[in-house]
PDB file of C-alpha atoms in Angstrom:
ATOM      1  CA  UNK A 369     -92.981  35.375 108.418  1.00 98.00           C
ATOM      2  CA  UNK A 370     -95.905  37.967 107.179  1.00 98.00           C
ATOM      3  CA  UNK A 371     -95.770  39.880 103.871  1.00 98.00           C
ATOM      4  CA  UNK A 372     -96.801  43.380 104.078  1.00 98.00           C
ATOM      5  CA  UNK A 373     -96.592  46.181 101.585  1.00 98.00           C
ATOM      6  CA  UNK A 374     -92.928  47.173 103.062  1.00 98.00           C
ATOM      7  CA  UNK A 375     -91.713  43.773 102.889  1.00 98.00           C
ATOM      8  CA  UNK A 376     -91.611  40.887 105.471  1.00 98.00           C
ATOM      9  CA  UNK A 377     -91.926  41.355 109.122  1.00 98.00           C
ATOM     10  CA  UNK A 378     -91.778  38.553 111.905  1.00 98.00           C
ATOM     11  CA  UNK A 379     -95.355  37.534 113.467  1.00 98.00           C
ATOM     12  CA  UNK A 380     -94.370  39.025 116.552  1.00 98.00           C
ATOM     13  CA  UNK A 381     -94.032  42.415 115.229  1.00 98.00           C
ATOM     14  CA  UNK A 382     -97.783  42.727 113.538  1.00 98.00           C
ATOM     15  CA  UNK A 383     -99.114  44.283 116.853  1.00 98.00           C
ATOM     16  CA  UNK A 384    -102.863  44.906 117.030  1.00 98.00           C
ATOM     17  CA  UNK A 385    -104.146  44.229 113.829  1.00 98.00           C
ATOM     18  CA  UNK A 386    -107.432  44.954 111.965  1.00 98.00           C
ATOM     19  CA  UNK A 387    -108.071  42.204 109.726  1.00 98.00           C
ATOM     20  CA  UNK A 388    -110.265  42.895 106.877  1.00 98.00           C
ATOM     21  CA  UNK A 389    -110.386  46.727 105.682  1.00 98.00           C
ATOM     22  CA  UNK A 390    -110.276  48.980 103.105  1.00 98.00           C
ATOM     23  CA  UNK A 391    -108.503  52.029 102.826  1.00 97.00           C
ATOM     24  CA  UNK A 392    -108.490  52.674  98.945  1.00 96.00           C
ATOM     25  CA  UNK A 393    -111.703  51.322  97.158  1.00 97.00           C
ATOM     26  CA  UNK A 394    -113.649  52.086  94.324  1.00 96.00           C
ATOM     27  CA  UNK A 395    -117.382  50.343  94.290  1.00 95.00           C
ATOM     28  CA  UNK A 396    -119.094  52.774  91.853  1.00 93.00           C
ATOM     29  CA  UNK A 397    -118.848  51.031  88.774  1.00 92.00           C
ATOM     30  CA  UNK A 398    -121.381  48.638  90.081  1.00 93.00           C
ATOM     31  CA  UNK A 399    -122.795  50.484  93.191  1.00 94.00           C
ATOM     32  CA  UNK A 400    -123.535  53.696  91.199  1.00 95.00           C
ATOM     33  CA  UNK A 401    -122.950  55.529  94.250  1.00 96.00           C
ATOM     34  CA  UNK A 402    -119.841  58.213  94.962  1.00 96.00           C
ATOM     35  CA  UNK A 403    -119.952  57.280  98.705  1.00 96.00           C
ATOM     36  CA  UNK A 404    -118.220  53.847  97.775  1.00 96.00           C
ATOM     37  CA  UNK A 405    -115.220  55.673  96.614  1.00 97.00           C
ATOM     38  CA  UNK A 406    -112.168  56.032  98.981  1.00 97.00           C
ATOM     39  CA  UNK A 407    -109.762  58.096  97.227  1.00 97.00           C
ATOM     40  CA  UNK A 408    -108.754  60.619  99.414  1.00 97.00           C
ATOM     41  CA  UNK A 409    -105.239  60.047 100.275  1.00 97.00           C
ATOM     42  CA  UNK A 410    -104.432  62.758 102.714  1.00 98.00           C
ATOM     43  CA  UNK A 411    -107.858  61.673 104.599  1.00 97.00           C
ATOM     44  CA  UNK A 412    -106.366  58.033 104.511  1.00 98.00           C
ATOM     45  CA  UNK A 413    -103.509  59.454 106.555  1.00 98.00           C
ATOM     46  CA  UNK A 414    -105.958  60.873 109.128  1.00 98.00           C
ATOM     47  CA  UNK A 415    -107.917  57.943 109.150  1.00 98.00           C
ATOM     48  CA  UNK A 416    -104.872  55.781 109.938  1.00 98.00           C
ATOM     49  CA  UNK A 417    -103.505  58.295 112.562  1.00 98.00           C
ATOM     50  CA  UNK A 418    -106.666  57.846 114.721  1.00 97.00           C
ATOM     51  CA  UNK A 419    -106.575  54.001 114.214  1.00 98.00           C
ATOM     52  CA  UNK A 420    -102.868  54.341 115.250  1.00 98.00           C
ATOM     53  CA  UNK A 421    -104.347  56.474 118.288  1.00 98.00           C
ATOM     54  CA  UNK A 422    -106.241  53.768 119.648  1.00 98.00           C
ATOM     55  CA  UNK A 423    -103.510  51.084 119.671  1.00 98.00           C
ATOM     56  CA  UNK A 424    -104.092  49.986 116.090  1.00 98.00           C
ATOM     57  CA  UNK A 425    -100.802  48.915 114.563  1.00 98.00           C
ATOM     58  CA  UNK A 426    -101.692  46.692 111.417  1.00 99.00           C
ATOM     59  CA  UNK A 427    -104.307  46.686 108.694  1.00 98.00           C
ATOM     60  CA  UNK A 428    -105.407  43.873 106.010  1.00 98.00           C
ATOM     61  CA  UNK A 429    -106.523  45.877 103.122  1.00 98.00           C
ATOM     62  CA  UNK A 430    -108.409  43.461 101.217  1.00 98.00           C
ATOM     63  CA  UNK A 431    -109.182  45.580  98.117  1.00 98.00           C
ATOM     64  CA  UNK A 432    -108.742  43.880  94.973  1.00 98.00           C
ATOM     65  CA  UNK A 433    -108.624  44.230  91.371  1.00 97.00           C
ATOM     66  CA  UNK A 434    -111.877  44.919  90.420  1.00 95.00           C
ATOM     67  CA  UNK A 435    -112.533  46.868  93.710  1.00 96.00           C
ATOM     68  CA  UNK A 436    -110.022  49.527  93.005  1.00 96.00           C
ATOM     69  CA  UNK A 437    -106.483  48.130  94.315  1.00 97.00           C
ATOM     70  CA  UNK A 438    -103.664  50.573  94.695  1.00 98.00           C
ATOM     71  CA  UNK A 439    -100.875  48.980  96.127  1.00 98.00           C
ATOM     72  CA  UNK A 440     -98.292  52.120  95.193  1.00 98.00           C
ATOM     73  CA  UNK A 441    -100.735  53.900  97.518  1.00 98.00           C
ATOM     74  CA  UNK A 442    -100.906  51.424 100.357  1.00 98.00           C
ATOM     75  CA  UNK A 443     -97.140  51.546 100.313  1.00 98.00           C
ATOM     76  CA  UNK A 444     -97.150  55.385 100.898  1.00 98.00           C
ATOM     77  CA  UNK A 445     -99.802  55.003 103.851  1.00 98.00           C
ATOM     78  CA  UNK A 446     -97.631  52.723 105.545  1.00 98.00           C
ATOM     79  CA  UNK A 447     -94.450  54.679 105.077  1.00 98.00           C
ATOM     80  CA  UNK A 448     -96.148  57.586 106.467  1.00 98.00           C
ATOM     81  CA  UNK A 449     -98.570  56.443 109.351  1.00 98.00           C
ATOM     82  CA  UNK A 450     -96.185  53.810 110.585  1.00 98.00           C
ATOM     83  CA  UNK A 451     -99.063  50.767 110.118  1.00 98.00           C
ATOM     84  CA  UNK A 452     -98.143  47.437 108.969  1.00 98.00           C
ATOM     85  CA  UNK A 453    -100.359  47.213 106.198  1.00 99.00           C
ATOM     86  CA  UNK A 454    -101.351  43.739 104.189  1.00 99.00           C
ATOM     87  CA  UNK A 455    -102.077  43.897 100.631  1.00 98.00           C
ATOM     88  CA  UNK A 456    -104.083  41.058  98.490  1.00 98.00           C
ATOM     89  CA  UNK A 457    -104.106  39.110  95.395  1.00 98.00           C
ATOM     90  CA  UNK A 458    -107.495  38.276  94.209  1.00 98.00           C
ATOM     91  CA  UNK A 459    -110.884  39.071  92.830  1.00 98.00           C
ATOM     92  CA  UNK A 460    -114.173  39.726  94.557  1.00 98.00           C
ATOM     93  CA  UNK A 461    -117.484  38.345  93.462  1.00 97.00           C
ATOM     94  CA  UNK A 462    -119.712  38.554  90.592  1.00 96.00           C
ATOM     95  CA  UNK A 463    -120.457  41.193  89.405  1.00 96.00           C
ATOM     96  CA  UNK A 464    -117.089  42.871  90.657  1.00 96.00           C
ATOM     97  CA  UNK A 465    -114.723  40.441  88.645  1.00 96.00           C
ATOM     98  CA  UNK A 466    -112.720  42.618  86.123  1.00 96.00           C
ATOM     99  CA  UNK A 467    -114.046  42.071  82.610  1.00 95.00           C
ATOM    100  CA  UNK A 468    -110.513  40.355  81.644  1.00 97.00           C
ATOM    101  CA  UNK A 469    -111.182  37.446  84.076  1.00 97.00           C
ATOM    102  CA  UNK A 470    -115.060  36.939  84.001  1.00 94.00           C
ATOM    103  CA  UNK A 471    -114.484  33.562  81.947  1.00 96.00           C
ATOM    104  CA  UNK A 472    -111.573  32.195  83.727  1.00 98.00           C
ATOM    105  CA  UNK A 473    -111.259  28.968  84.675  1.00 98.00           C
ATOM    106  CA  UNK A 474    -109.892  27.829  88.370  1.00 98.00           C
ATOM    107  CA  UNK A 475    -106.483  26.881  86.682  1.00 98.00           C
ATOM    108  CA  UNK A 476    -106.367  30.458  85.229  1.00 98.00           C
ATOM    109  CA  UNK A 477    -107.422  32.268  88.617  1.00 98.00           C
ATOM    110  CA  UNK A 478    -104.626  30.363  90.564  1.00 98.00           C
ATOM    111  CA  UNK A 479    -101.884  31.186  87.611  1.00 98.00           C
ATOM    112  CA  UNK A 480    -102.839  34.700  88.231  1.00 98.00           C
ATOM    113  CA  UNK A 481    -102.642  34.966  91.852  1.00 98.00           C
ATOM    114  CA  UNK A 482     -99.519  32.803  92.287  1.00 98.00           C
ATOM    115  CA  UNK A 483     -97.798  34.960  89.628  1.00 98.00           C
ATOM    116  CA  UNK A 484     -98.699  38.147  91.858  1.00 98.00           C
ATOM    117  CA  UNK A 485     -97.321  36.252  95.199  1.00 98.00           C
ATOM    118  CA  UNK A 486     -94.339  35.238  93.368  1.00 98.00           C
ATOM    119  CA  UNK A 487     -93.309  38.136  91.132  1.00 98.00           C
ATOM    120  CA  UNK A 488     -95.050  41.048  92.589  1.00 98.00           C
ATOM    121  CA  UNK A 489     -98.228  43.252  91.960  1.00 98.00           C
ATOM    122  CA  UNK A 490     -98.202  44.979  88.253  1.00 96.00           C
ATOM    123  CA  UNK A 491     -94.362  45.167  88.409  1.00 96.00           C
ATOM    124  CA  UNK A 492     -94.308  47.469  91.624  1.00 98.00           C
ATOM    125  CA  UNK A 493     -92.172  45.185  93.593  1.00 97.00           C
ATOM    126  CA  UNK A 494     -94.953  45.176  96.427  1.00 98.00           C
ATOM    127  CA  UNK A 495     -96.186  41.604  97.212  1.00 98.00           C
ATOM    128  CA  UNK A 496     -99.803  40.329  98.438  1.00 98.00           C
ATOM    129  CA  UNK A 497     -99.818  38.942 101.904  1.00 98.00           C
ATOM    130  CA  UNK A 498    -103.061  37.276 101.555  1.00 99.00           C
ATOM    131  CA  UNK A 499    -105.305  36.035  99.017  1.00 98.00           C
ATOM    132  CA  UNK A 500    -108.744  37.421  99.063  1.00 98.00           C
ATOM    133  CA  UNK A 501    -111.259  38.699  99.697  1.00 98.00           C
ATOM    134  CA  UNK A 502    -112.627  36.158  97.262  1.00 98.00           C
ATOM    135  CA  UNK A 503    -116.613  35.680  97.715  1.00 98.00           C
ATOM    136  CA  UNK A 504    -119.916  34.124  97.116  1.00 98.00           C
ATOM    137  CA  UNK A 505    -123.237  35.538  96.589  1.00 98.00           C
ATOM    138  CA  UNK A 506    -126.368  35.625  99.005  1.00 97.00           C
ATOM    139  CA  UNK A 507    -127.008  31.782  99.628  1.00 97.00           C
ATOM    140  CA  UNK A 508    -125.704  31.010  95.980  1.00 97.00           C
ATOM    141  CA  UNK A 509    -122.490  29.871  94.828  1.00 98.00           C
ATOM    142  CA  UNK A 510    -122.559  31.207  90.735  1.00 98.00           C
ATOM    143  CA  UNK A 511    -120.029  29.381  88.758  1.00 98.00           C
ATOM    144  CA  UNK A 512    -117.555  31.644  88.139  1.00 98.00           C
ATOM    145  CA  UNK A 513    -117.382  32.395  92.042  1.00 98.00           C
ATOM    146  CA  UNK A 514    -116.800  28.287  92.756  1.00 98.00           C
ATOM    147  CA  UNK A 515    -114.044  28.762  90.089  1.00 98.00           C
ATOM    148  CA  UNK A 516    -112.731  31.629  91.792  1.00 98.00           C
ATOM    149  CA  UNK A 517    -112.634  29.836  95.372  1.00 98.00           C
ATOM    150  CA  UNK A 518    -110.985  26.789  93.473  1.00 98.00           C
ATOM    151  CA  UNK A 519    -108.361  29.100  92.032  1.00 98.00           C
ATOM    152  CA  UNK A 520    -107.677  31.032  95.553  1.00 98.00           C
ATOM    153  CA  UNK A 521    -107.129  27.431  97.244  1.00 98.00           C
ATOM    154  CA  UNK A 522    -104.871  26.141  94.777  1.00 98.00           C
ATOM    155  CA  UNK A 523    -102.589  29.526  94.763  1.00 98.00           C
ATOM    156  CA  UNK A 524    -103.100  29.310  98.679  1.00 98.00           C
ATOM    157  CA  UNK A 525    -101.697  25.653  98.768  1.00 97.00           C
ATOM    158  CA  UNK A 526     -98.912  26.420  96.176  1.00 97.00           C
ATOM    159  CA  UNK A 527     -97.794  29.994  98.074  1.00 98.00           C
ATOM    160  CA  UNK A 528     -98.663  29.193 101.515  1.00 98.00           C
ATOM    161  CA  UNK A 529    -100.945  32.256 101.464  1.00 98.00           C
ATOM    162  CA  UNK A 530    -103.875  32.562 103.577  1.00 98.00           C
ATOM    163  CA  UNK A 531    -107.026  32.707 101.751  1.00 98.00           C
ATOM    164  CA  UNK A 532    -109.680  35.266 103.175  1.00 99.00           C
ATOM    165  CA  UNK A 533    -113.071  35.089 101.923  1.00 98.00           C
ATOM    166  CA  UNK A 534    -116.515  37.464 101.870  1.00 98.00           C
ATOM    167  CA  UNK A 535    -119.821  35.559 102.483  1.00 98.00           C
ATOM    168  CA  UNK A 536    -122.815  37.963 101.446  1.00 98.00           C
ATOM    169  CA  UNK A 537    -124.632  38.320 104.750  1.00 98.00           C
ATOM    170  CA  UNK A 538    -122.845  35.661 106.405  1.00 98.00           C
ATOM    171  CA  UNK A 539    -124.295  32.831 104.259  1.00 98.00           C
ATOM    172  CA  UNK A 540    -122.484  29.760 102.986  1.00 98.00           C
ATOM    173  CA  UNK A 541    -119.496  30.098 105.291  1.00 98.00           C
ATOM    174  CA  UNK A 542    -119.722  26.129 105.635  1.00 98.00           C
ATOM    175  CA  UNK A 543    -119.871  25.625 102.083  1.00 98.00           C
ATOM    176  CA  UNK A 544    -116.613  27.923 101.443  1.00 98.00           C
ATOM    177  CA  UNK A 545    -114.791  25.854 103.527  1.00 98.00           C
ATOM    178  CA  UNK A 546    -115.795  22.496 101.662  1.00 98.00           C
ATOM    179  CA  UNK A 547    -114.640  23.899  98.558  1.00 98.00           C
ATOM    180  CA  UNK A 548    -111.277  25.215  99.684  1.00 98.00           C
ATOM    181  CA  UNK A 549    -110.462  22.296 101.920  1.00 98.00           C
ATOM    182  CA  UNK A 550    -111.415  19.883  99.018  1.00 98.00           C
ATOM    183  CA  UNK A 551    -108.468  21.108  97.221  1.00 98.00           C
ATOM    184  CA  UNK A 552    -106.141  20.467  99.645  1.00 97.00           C
ATOM    185  CA  UNK A 553    -106.111  23.746 101.382  1.00 98.00           C
ATOM    186  CA  UNK A 554    -105.135  23.399 105.368  1.00 98.00           C
ATOM    187  CA  UNK A 555    -107.915  24.873 107.557  1.00 98.00           C
ATOM    188  CA  UNK A 556    -105.030  27.021 109.192  1.00 98.00           C
ATOM    189  CA  UNK A 557    -105.020  29.084 105.832  1.00 98.00           C
ATOM    190  CA  UNK A 558    -108.862  29.488 105.809  1.00 98.00           C
ATOM    191  CA  UNK A 559    -110.396  32.656 107.204  1.00 99.00           C
ATOM    192  CA  UNK A 560    -114.194  32.864 106.460  1.00 99.00           C
ATOM    193  CA  UNK A 561    -115.396  36.374 106.359  1.00 98.00           C
ATOM    194  CA  UNK A 562    -118.455  38.331 107.568  1.00 98.00           C
ATOM    195  CA  UNK A 563    -119.704  35.631 109.885  1.00 98.00           C
ATOM    196  CA  UNK A 564    -121.138  38.274 112.377  1.00 98.00           C
ATOM    197  CA  UNK A 565    -123.752  39.084 109.706  1.00 98.00           C
ATOM    198  CA  UNK A 566    -125.170  35.471 110.199  1.00 98.00           C
ATOM    199  CA  UNK A 567    -127.827  35.631 112.689  1.00 98.00           C
ATOM    200  CA  UNK A 568    -127.948  31.631 112.644  1.00 98.00           C
ATOM    201  CA  UNK A 569    -125.815  30.546 115.638  1.00 98.00           C
ATOM    202  CA  UNK A 570    -125.383  26.786 114.561  1.00 98.00           C
ATOM    203  CA  UNK A 571    -124.365  27.832 111.174  1.00 98.00           C
ATOM    204  CA  UNK A 572    -121.358  29.923 112.282  1.00 98.00           C
ATOM    205  CA  UNK A 573    -120.844  27.309 114.972  1.00 98.00           C
ATOM    206  CA  UNK A 574    -120.535  24.526 112.017  1.00 98.00           C
ATOM    207  CA  UNK A 575    -117.888  27.325 110.332  1.00 98.00           C
ATOM    208  CA  UNK A 576    -115.547  26.964 113.480  1.00 98.00           C
ATOM    209  CA  UNK A 577    -115.901  23.382 114.163  1.00 98.00           C
ATOM    210  CA  UNK A 578    -114.023  23.089 111.025  1.00 98.00           C
ATOM    211  CA  UNK A 579    -111.214  24.475 112.419  1.00 98.00           C
ATOM    212  CA  UNK A 580    -110.885  27.648 110.342  1.00 98.00           C
ATOM    213  CA  UNK A 581    -110.598  31.140 111.400  1.00 99.00           C
ATOM    214  CA  UNK A 582    -113.756  33.170 111.275  1.00 98.00           C
ATOM    215  CA  UNK A 583    -114.049  37.061 111.028  1.00 98.00           C
ATOM    216  CA  UNK A 584    -116.207  39.099 113.126  1.00 98.00           C
ATOM    217  CA  UNK A 585    -115.413  41.985 110.629  1.00 98.00           C
ATOM    218  CA  UNK A 586    -118.445  44.325 110.197  1.00 98.00           C
ATOM    219  CA  UNK A 587    -118.472  45.413 113.826  1.00 98.00           C
ATOM    220  CA  UNK A 588    -120.412  48.703 114.199  1.00 98.00           C
ATOM    221  CA  UNK A 589    -122.705  48.209 110.954  1.00 97.00           C
ATOM    222  CA  UNK A 590    -125.845  47.948 113.418  1.00 97.00           C
ATOM    223  CA  UNK A 591    -128.074  48.651 110.572  1.00 95.00           C
ATOM    224  CA  UNK A 592    -126.997  44.922 109.317  1.00 96.00           C
ATOM    225  CA  UNK A 593    -127.252  43.519 113.118  1.00 97.00           C
ATOM    226  CA  UNK A 594    -126.680  45.161 116.540  1.00 98.00           C
ATOM    227  CA  UNK A 595    -123.305  44.844 118.183  1.00 98.00           C
ATOM    228  CA  UNK A 596    -125.080  43.591 121.251  1.00 98.00           C
ATOM    229  CA  UNK A 597    -125.890  40.207 119.141  1.00 98.00           C
ATOM    230  CA  UNK A 598    -122.170  39.976 118.199  1.00 98.00           C
ATOM    231  CA  UNK A 599    -121.410  40.403 121.711  1.00 98.00           C
ATOM    232  CA  UNK A 600    -123.372  37.273 122.751  1.00 98.00           C
ATOM    233  CA  UNK A 601    -122.328  35.283 120.002  1.00 98.00           C
ATOM    234  CA  UNK A 602    -118.740  35.839 120.748  1.00 98.00           C
ATOM    235  CA  UNK A 603    -119.475  35.139 124.521  1.00 98.00           C
ATOM    236  CA  UNK A 604    -121.009  31.710 123.631  1.00 98.00           C
ATOM    237  CA  UNK A 605    -118.194  30.976 121.418  1.00 98.00           C
ATOM    238  CA  UNK A 606    -115.347  31.596 123.922  1.00 98.00           C
ATOM    239  CA  UNK A 607    -117.580  29.611 126.282  1.00 98.00           C
ATOM    240  CA  UNK A 608    -116.900  26.924 123.644  1.00 98.00           C
ATOM    241  CA  UNK A 609    -113.230  27.210 123.517  1.00 98.00           C
ATOM    242  CA  UNK A 610    -113.065  28.635 119.879  1.00 98.00           C
ATOM    243  CA  UNK A 611    -111.115  32.027 121.054  1.00 98.00           C
ATOM    244  CA  UNK A 612    -108.179  31.406 119.237  1.00 98.00           C
ATOM    245  CA  UNK A 613    -110.135  31.224 115.846  1.00 98.00           C
ATOM    246  CA  UNK A 614    -111.670  34.500 115.911  1.00 98.00           C
ATOM    247  CA  UNK A 615    -110.830  37.642 114.191  1.00 99.00           C
ATOM    248  CA  UNK A 616    -111.985  41.364 114.519  1.00 98.00           C
ATOM    249  CA  UNK A 617    -112.378  43.932 112.025  1.00 98.00           C
ATOM    250  CA  UNK A 618    -115.108  46.802 110.747  1.00 98.00           C
ATOM    251  CA  UNK A 619    -114.842  46.576 106.906  1.00 98.00           C
ATOM    252  CA  UNK A 620    -115.202  50.225 106.187  1.00 98.00           C
ATOM    253  CA  UNK A 621    -116.012  50.717 102.670  1.00 97.00           C
ATOM    254  CA  UNK A 622    -117.318  54.476 102.376  1.00 97.00           C
ATOM    255  CA  UNK A 623    -116.690  58.066 102.864  1.00 97.00           C
ATOM    256  CA  UNK A 624    -119.652  57.942 105.286  1.00 97.00           C
ATOM    257  CA  UNK A 625    -117.614  55.428 107.370  1.00 98.00           C
ATOM    258  CA  UNK A 626    -115.097  58.032 107.943  1.00 98.00           C
ATOM    259  CA  UNK A 627    -114.639  60.159 110.929  1.00 97.00           C
ATOM    260  CA  UNK A 628    -113.782  63.096 108.701  1.00 95.00           C
ATOM    261  CA  UNK A 629    -117.506  62.856 107.191  1.00 97.00           C
ATOM    262  CA  UNK A 630    -119.030  61.853 110.518  1.00 97.00           C
ATOM    263  CA  UNK A 631    -118.520  58.185 110.878  1.00 97.00           C
ATOM    264  CA  UNK A 632    -116.840  56.090 113.440  1.00 97.00           C
ATOM    265  CA  UNK A 633    -113.363  55.534 111.719  1.00 98.00           C
ATOM    266  CA  UNK A 634    -111.257  52.666 111.607  1.00 98.00           C
ATOM    267  CA  UNK A 635    -110.629  52.776 115.489  1.00 97.00           C
ATOM    268  CA  UNK A 636    -114.223  51.809 116.247  1.00 97.00           C
ATOM    269  CA  UNK A 637    -113.633  48.224 117.057  1.00 98.00           C
ATOM    270  CA  UNK A 638    -110.889  49.480 119.669  1.00 98.00           C
ATOM    271  CA  UNK A 639    -112.877  52.211 120.953  1.00 98.00           C
ATOM    272  CA  UNK A 640    -116.162  50.975 121.140  1.00 98.00           C
ATOM    273  CA  UNK A 641    -116.454  47.391 120.979  1.00 98.00           C
ATOM    274  CA  UNK A 642    -113.770  46.121 122.884  1.00 98.00           C
ATOM    275  CA  UNK A 643    -115.138  47.988 126.197  1.00 98.00           C
ATOM    276  CA  UNK A 644    -118.480  45.945 125.262  1.00 98.00           C
ATOM    277  CA  UNK A 645    -116.709  42.729 125.544  1.00 98.00           C
ATOM    278  CA  UNK A 646    -114.916  43.648 128.754  1.00 98.00           C
ATOM    279  CA  UNK A 647    -118.035  44.842 130.500  1.00 98.00           C
ATOM    280  CA  UNK A 648    -119.415  41.292 129.597  1.00 98.00           C
ATOM    281  CA  UNK A 649    -116.471  39.941 131.606  1.00 98.00           C
ATOM    282  CA  UNK A 650    -114.076  38.928 128.450  1.00 98.00           C
ATOM    283  CA  UNK A 651    -110.305  38.830 129.670  1.00 98.00           C
ATOM    284  CA  UNK A 652    -107.817  40.749 128.548  1.00 98.00           C
ATOM    285  CA  UNK A 653    -105.742  37.446 127.222  1.00 98.00           C
ATOM    286  CA  UNK A 654    -108.833  36.721 125.364  1.00 98.00           C
ATOM    287  CA  UNK A 655    -109.065  40.422 123.473  1.00 98.00           C
ATOM    288  CA  UNK A 656    -105.553  39.891 122.899  1.00 98.00           C
ATOM    289  CA  UNK A 657    -106.097  36.587 121.057  1.00 98.00           C
ATOM    290  CA  UNK A 658    -108.612  38.460 118.758  1.00 98.00           C
ATOM    291  CA  UNK A 659    -106.592  41.177 118.150  1.00 98.00           C
ATOM    292  CA  UNK A 660    -102.760  40.306 118.177  1.00 98.00           C
ATOM    293  CA  UNK A 661    -102.228  36.600 118.584  1.00 98.00           C
ATOM    294  CA  UNK A 662    -104.981  35.401 116.317  1.00 98.00           C
ATOM    295  CA  UNK A 663    -104.078  37.542 113.185  1.00 99.00           C
ATOM    296  CA  UNK A 664    -100.503  37.013 113.665  1.00 98.00           C
ATOM    297  CA  UNK A 665    -100.962  33.097 113.108  1.00 98.00           C
ATOM    298  CA  UNK A 666    -103.911  33.688 110.415  1.00 98.00           C
ATOM    299  CA  UNK A 667    -101.409  35.951 108.126  1.00 98.00           C
ATOM    300  CA  UNK A 668     -98.021  34.096 108.756  1.00 98.00           C
ATOM    301  CA  UNK A 669     -97.212  32.627 105.207  1.00 98.00           C
ATOM    302  CA  UNK A 670     -97.199  28.591 105.790  1.00 96.00           C
ATOM    303  CA  UNK A 671     -94.451  26.315 104.347  1.00 84.00           C
ATOM    304  CA  UNK A 672     -96.287  23.555 103.091  1.00 66.00           C
ATOM    305  CA  UNK A 673     -94.279  20.328 101.759  1.00 51.00           C
TER     306      UNK A 673
END
């Protein structure tokens, strides 16, 4: 089953899924920029309606404690929009880890994530469906981030929840896989984030060759990397038979990303990017893997012996 904010659903009921998003977020404590605060709940519903209108049926919301997580809001949004929403347990990366957890060991991180996964989040009765987004810095795994990732792996192994990561500008994806699997976490529970931001083809290929899922999840952020380059990488990965390990999303984190503020909105992958893939000859069954089948497998809670 897949755990959403409204309860468990069957994998076949997930539908078209955006696998790495933020609806309600506040990064202003660190970024000192009001654009990084999403707190307009009616606006969130408008944006979800646009996503739904483009064919979107599910969203993985990876805003965790320290980034402004609000699972009661996510529950209201899911009830009103008809979009399945998967919430998370986890912490982001340095310096976004909450003050109370900044000196935790891997065992303490694991205990916290397992508690939320088994007892619910903050007494709300809402359960996380993923551990994440847990991250590392650019070309560096800081000591606290190492403990965090190990803790996430231990919690994933205990609960069967998938672990989804943040790689800063796509760096250290392979190293993240090695760290997670060294704790016994299975590759089919690992989703390495932001791999579309890494222009080094061989590095991304090395991540795929481990058997984990990867996110092409900053689609539309052409200021980081042109979508045309994302398309070329995907075409090559399809050619090499990795299409069952690829997930798509847009990772919107700013007011200026929303349609109501002149941005593309959460429907941009479906509206703008999928036609680019089709124009290059990508078949509908492959697109359905990226949007439907792969997310359904990736976010199904695993039963581990």
